[in-house]
Short mmCIF file of C-alpha atoms in Angstrom, two decimals:
data_model
loop_
_atom_site.label_atom_id
_atom_site.label_comp_id
_atom_site.label_asym_id
_atom_site.label_seq_id
_atom_site.Cartn_x
_atom_site.Cartn_y
_atom_site.Cartn_z
CA ALA U 32 120.12 105.22 91.83
CA GLY U 33 121.00 103.46 88.73
CA THR U 34 123.09 105.84 86.99
CA ALA U 35 124.89 108.65 89.64
CA ILE U 36 124.51 110.03 93.08
CA TYR U 37 125.78 113.33 93.59
CA LEU U 38 125.77 114.16 97.75
CA ASN U 39 126.90 118.31 98.11
CA GLY U 40 125.61 118.75 101.87
CA GLY U 41 123.22 118.03 104.01
CA ASP U 42 123.47 115.72 107.38
CA PHE U 43 122.34 111.37 106.96
CA SER U 44 121.67 108.95 108.82
CA VAL U 45 121.21 104.76 108.13
CA ASP U 46 120.73 102.03 108.87
CA SER U 47 120.53 99.49 106.44
CA SER U 48 120.02 95.99 105.90
CA ASP U 49 122.03 96.16 103.27
CA ASP U 50 123.91 99.34 101.60
CA SER U 51 123.41 102.69 102.67
CA ILE U 52 124.51 104.17 99.66
CA HIS U 53 124.26 102.21 96.65
CA CYS U 54 124.63 102.96 92.53
CA ASN U 55 125.03 101.07 89.97
CA GLY U 56 126.94 103.79 88.23
CA ASN U 57 128.85 106.56 89.51
CA ILE U 58 129.18 108.39 93.31
CA THR U 59 129.96 111.69 94.07
CA VAL U 60 131.05 113.10 97.23
CA ASN U 61 131.65 116.34 98.10
CA ASP U 62 130.15 118.06 100.97
CA GLY U 63 127.86 116.96 103.92
CA THR U 64 127.87 114.64 106.49
CA TYR U 65 126.65 110.25 106.31
CA ILE U 66 126.63 108.50 109.43
CA MET U 67 125.68 104.55 108.79
CA LYS U 68 125.65 100.81 110.09
CA SER U 69 124.37 98.45 107.15
CA GLY U 70 124.31 94.70 106.78
CA ASP U 71 126.41 94.98 103.50
CA ASP U 72 128.32 97.89 102.16
CA GLY U 73 128.86 101.37 103.13
CA VAL U 74 129.24 102.99 99.95
CA HIS U 75 128.67 100.71 96.71
CA ALA U 76 129.24 102.26 93.20
CA ASP U 77 129.17 99.79 90.45
CA ASN U 78 131.93 102.51 89.03
CA ALA U 79 133.69 105.15 89.81
CA LEU U 80 133.55 106.61 93.87
CA VAL U 81 134.84 109.46 94.21
CA ILE U 82 134.95 111.40 97.43
CA ASN U 83 136.34 115.18 97.90
CA GLY U 84 135.36 115.98 100.88
CA GLY U 85 132.52 115.55 103.80
CA VAL U 86 132.55 113.45 107.23
CA ILE U 87 132.13 109.49 105.75
CA GLN U 88 130.85 107.77 109.19
CA ILE U 89 130.51 103.73 108.66
CA ASN U 90 130.21 101.60 112.01
CA LYS U 91 129.63 98.67 110.26
CA SER U 92 129.96 97.30 107.42
CA TYR U 93 130.76 93.94 105.21
CA GLU U 94 133.24 96.08 103.07
CA GLY U 95 133.22 99.44 104.03
CA LEU U 96 134.15 102.05 100.95
CA GLU U 97 133.35 100.18 96.69
CA GLY U 98 133.52 100.88 93.47
CA LEU U 99 135.48 100.34 90.79
CA THR U 100 137.53 102.73 91.50
CA VAL U 101 137.85 104.55 94.57
CA ASP U 102 138.63 107.96 94.30
CA ILE U 103 139.33 109.99 97.84
CA ARG U 104 140.72 113.71 97.71
CA GLY U 105 139.58 114.14 100.40
CA GLY U 106 136.91 114.40 103.83
CA ASP U 107 137.22 113.27 107.15
CA ILE U 108 136.68 109.34 106.79
CA ASP U 109 136.06 106.66 109.60
CA VAL U 110 135.63 102.86 108.10
CA THR U 111 134.46 99.72 110.26
CA SER U 112 134.08 96.95 108.02
CA THR U 113 133.96 92.87 108.60
CA ASP U 114 135.53 92.78 105.65
CA ASP U 115 137.68 94.95 103.45
CA GLY U 116 137.57 98.10 104.65
CA ILE U 117 138.71 99.88 101.01
CA ASN U 118 137.53 97.80 98.21
CA SER U 119 137.92 98.66 93.98
CA ALA U 120 136.14 95.49 92.44
CA GLY U 121 136.28 93.43 95.28
CA GLY U 122 134.05 90.63 94.24
CA SER U 123 130.34 90.67 96.29
CA ASP U 124 128.05 91.34 98.02
CA THR U 125 127.19 89.39 101.23
CA LEU U 126 123.44 89.66 99.79
CA ASN U 127 122.12 87.95 96.74
CA ASP U 128 118.40 89.98 95.67
CA GLY U 129 119.44 90.09 92.20
CA ARG U 130 119.50 93.93 91.57
CA PRO U 131 120.07 94.98 88.33
CA GLY U 132 124.64 94.98 88.65
CA GLN U 133 124.76 93.26 91.49
CA ASN U 134 128.25 91.27 92.16
CA ASN U 135 129.41 92.91 88.69
CA PHE U 136 133.01 93.15 88.48
CA VAL U 137 136.23 93.09 86.80
CA SER U 138 140.24 93.16 87.77
CA GLY U 139 142.60 94.75 86.26
CA GLU U 140 143.76 97.87 85.40
CA ASP U 141 140.32 99.30 84.54
CA CYS U 142 140.33 98.80 88.41
CA TRP U 143 142.42 101.28 90.91
CA ILE U 144 142.01 102.78 94.49
CA ARG U 145 144.03 106.76 94.79
CA ILE U 146 144.33 108.43 98.01
CA SER U 147 145.52 112.34 97.26
CA GLY U 148 143.68 113.72 100.37
CA GLY U 149 142.22 113.34 103.25
CA GLU U 150 141.94 111.77 106.68
CA ILE U 151 141.12 107.85 106.59
CA TYR U 152 141.29 106.01 109.33
CA VAL U 153 140.06 102.35 108.86
CA LYS U 154 139.64 99.00 110.69
CA ALA U 155 139.25 95.71 109.00
CA ALA U 156 138.90 92.64 109.43
CA GLY U 157 139.11 91.61 106.17
CA ASP U 158 141.85 93.36 104.56
CA GLY U 159 142.54 97.37 104.86
CA VAL U 160 142.74 98.60 101.88
CA ASP U 161 142.60 96.25 98.77
CA SER U 162 142.74 97.06 95.37
CA ASN U 163 142.22 94.13 92.25
CA GLY U 164 144.24 96.53 90.09
CA ASN U 165 146.62 99.91 90.99
CA LEU U 166 147.03 101.41 94.43
CA TYR U 167 148.62 104.67 95.00
CA MET U 168 149.06 107.14 97.60
CA ASP U 169 149.37 110.78 96.84
CA GLY U 170 148.55 112.39 99.72
CA GLY U 171 146.44 112.91 103.08
CA MET U 172 146.30 111.13 105.61
CA LEU U 173 145.73 107.17 105.87
CA VAL U 174 145.56 104.61 109.28
CA VAL U 175 144.59 101.60 108.82
CA GLU U 176 144.07 98.82 111.46
CA GLY U 177 144.18 95.37 110.21
CA PRO U 178 143.66 91.76 110.05
CA GLU U 179 144.09 89.78 113.39
CA ASP U 180 145.06 86.92 110.76
CA SER U 181 147.43 86.02 108.68
CA ALA U 182 144.63 84.79 105.94
CA ASN U 183 144.45 88.67 105.05
CA GLY U 184 146.81 92.04 104.83
CA THR U 185 146.31 95.40 106.16
CA LEU U 186 147.56 96.36 102.79
CA ASP U 187 145.58 93.75 99.52
CA TYR U 188 146.35 94.73 95.47
CA SER U 189 147.12 92.97 92.54
CA GLY U 190 149.46 95.48 90.38
CA VAL U 191 151.38 97.89 92.27
CA ALA U 192 151.38 99.76 94.78
CA GLU U 193 152.59 103.34 94.77
CA ILE U 194 153.38 106.03 97.65
CA THR U 195 154.67 109.60 96.44
CA GLY U 196 153.06 111.22 99.15
CA GLY U 197 150.55 111.73 102.53
CA THR U 198 151.22 109.99 105.41
CA PHE U 199 150.73 105.82 106.64
CA VAL U 200 150.42 104.10 108.96
CA GLY U 201 149.30 100.31 109.19
CA THR U 202 149.30 97.43 111.69
CA GLY U 203 148.45 94.39 111.56
CA SER U 204 149.13 90.37 110.78
CA SER U 205 152.51 89.77 108.73
CA GLY U 206 151.04 85.52 107.83
CA MET U 207 149.72 88.29 104.37
CA ALA U 208 151.97 91.47 104.20
CA MET U 209 152.61 93.77 101.48
CA ALA U 210 154.48 96.53 101.35
CA PHE U 211 154.62 99.39 99.19
CA SER U 212 156.35 98.73 94.97
CA ASP U 213 159.63 99.60 94.99
CA SER U 214 158.32 101.91 92.46
CA SER U 215 157.28 104.21 94.59
CA SER U 216 158.92 107.29 95.54
CA GLN U 217 158.11 107.65 98.80
CA TYR U 218 159.99 105.58 102.04
CA SER U 219 158.28 103.52 104.54
CA ILE U 220 159.33 100.85 107.49
CA ASN U 221 157.94 97.43 107.71
CA VAL U 222 158.78 95.65 110.82
CA VAL U 223 157.84 92.36 111.80
CA THR U 224 157.87 91.32 115.17
CA ASP U 225 157.93 88.02 116.72
CA THR U 226 155.05 87.62 119.34
CA MET U 227 151.49 89.13 118.52
CA LEU U 228 150.65 92.38 120.46
CA PRO U 229 147.29 92.85 122.48
CA SER U 230 145.38 96.17 122.06
CA GLY U 231 146.29 98.96 122.86
CA THR U 232 149.78 98.50 122.46
CA PRO U 233 151.35 102.61 121.62
CA VAL U 234 153.36 102.65 118.38
CA THR U 235 156.26 105.48 118.34
CA LEU U 236 158.31 106.56 115.34
CA THR U 237 161.34 108.86 116.05
CA ASP U 238 164.00 109.96 114.09
CA SER U 239 168.12 109.48 115.44
CA ALA U 240 167.52 113.06 116.97
CA GLY U 241 165.10 111.28 119.95
CA LYS U 242 162.20 113.85 118.00
CA GLU U 243 159.00 111.87 117.38
CA ILE U 244 158.21 111.30 114.10
CA LEU U 245 153.94 109.93 114.43
CA SER U 246 152.41 107.41 117.30
CA VAL U 247 149.13 105.36 116.83
CA SER U 248 147.94 103.28 119.86
CA PRO U 249 145.88 100.59 117.83
CA THR U 250 142.11 98.93 119.23
CA LYS U 251 143.55 96.22 117.34
CA SER U 252 146.49 92.82 118.41
CA PHE U 253 148.86 93.27 115.27
CA ASN U 254 152.44 91.43 114.88
CA CYS U 255 153.46 94.01 112.10
CA ILE U 256 154.02 97.58 111.68
CA GLN U 257 153.82 99.78 108.72
CA ILE U 258 155.16 103.08 107.96
CA SER U 259 155.75 105.88 105.14
CA SER U 260 156.39 109.37 105.29
CA SER U 261 158.07 112.36 103.21
CA LEU U 262 160.19 112.48 106.87
CA LEU U 263 161.31 109.44 106.15
CA VAL U 264 165.19 109.85 104.32
CA TYR U 265 167.14 107.14 102.88
CA GLY U 266 170.26 106.49 105.20
CA GLU U 267 168.82 107.37 108.26
CA THR U 268 167.97 105.31 111.25
CA TYR U 269 165.04 105.60 112.74
CA THR U 270 163.32 103.97 115.84
CA VAL U 271 159.96 101.96 116.17
CA SER U 272 158.46 102.18 119.83
CA TYR U 273 155.79 99.34 120.42
CA GLY U 274 155.10 99.58 123.81
CA GLU U 275 157.27 100.79 127.33
CA GLU U 276 160.58 99.21 127.12
CA THR U 277 160.07 97.46 123.43
CA SER U 278 161.61 99.29 120.32
CA VAL U 279 163.94 97.93 116.57
CA GLU U 280 166.11 100.67 115.39
CA VAL U 281 165.44 100.58 111.34
CA THR U 282 168.36 101.99 108.90
CA VAL U 283 166.13 103.52 106.22
CA ASP U 284 168.45 101.15 103.40
CA SER U 285 165.37 100.83 100.36
CA ILE U 286 161.82 102.25 99.21
CA SER U 287 160.47 99.22 101.55
CA THR U 288 162.55 98.86 103.79
CA TRP U 289 162.18 95.34 106.24
CA SER U 290 163.03 94.59 109.78
CA ARG U 291 162.21 91.52 111.76
CA LYS U 292 162.70 91.01 115.31
#
């Protein structure tokens, strides 16, 4: 569409050589089920991409969700990408077919990503979540399996990345790792291991009483673990376990605490 797309329901299965869903203006997803394989982007809006609900499953893409702004308020979202998983104003499409509005991006205050709800899983070979402006997380559950190479990061942003609510778990390479900004109000833990851990290595966070807070088993190799949760408390010590016998104790002493082992 040239101006706007509103998706309010239905079941869609798309296998496309270019973007599976594309608009030169705004896209709003309120409900429905969308299963996609794309030779370019899964869902691409030149302006605002808003997701209020629905099931979005992108099994193949160059970039999964892309817009000048990306606002995720709900939904069940699963993204697999060869470059960025979620991207705001991120540059260019892989295809150069000259369609109106193609590659018309800016960066800075006009572009941002906000996650305030939903359950989101991203598996990205490039940056997991990439904002060429600011990144905000207010709620929801976001799990990111980021890059295995050192040229990209699980999180990437040009301005600030503020988390004030929700749960975030990210794994990937430490080469370009960025944590949430100190202007956040929710604490986070970042652990860098001395070797790459193989795919399938379980990661578990427990509190000082041994109670499990969360657990994931990434399907890609990683040496950087990033966790943010409303259950993290300043001054408390937590154990991050990776594998059956390896763990590190981390005392939360700042908004974004780093541990290297």
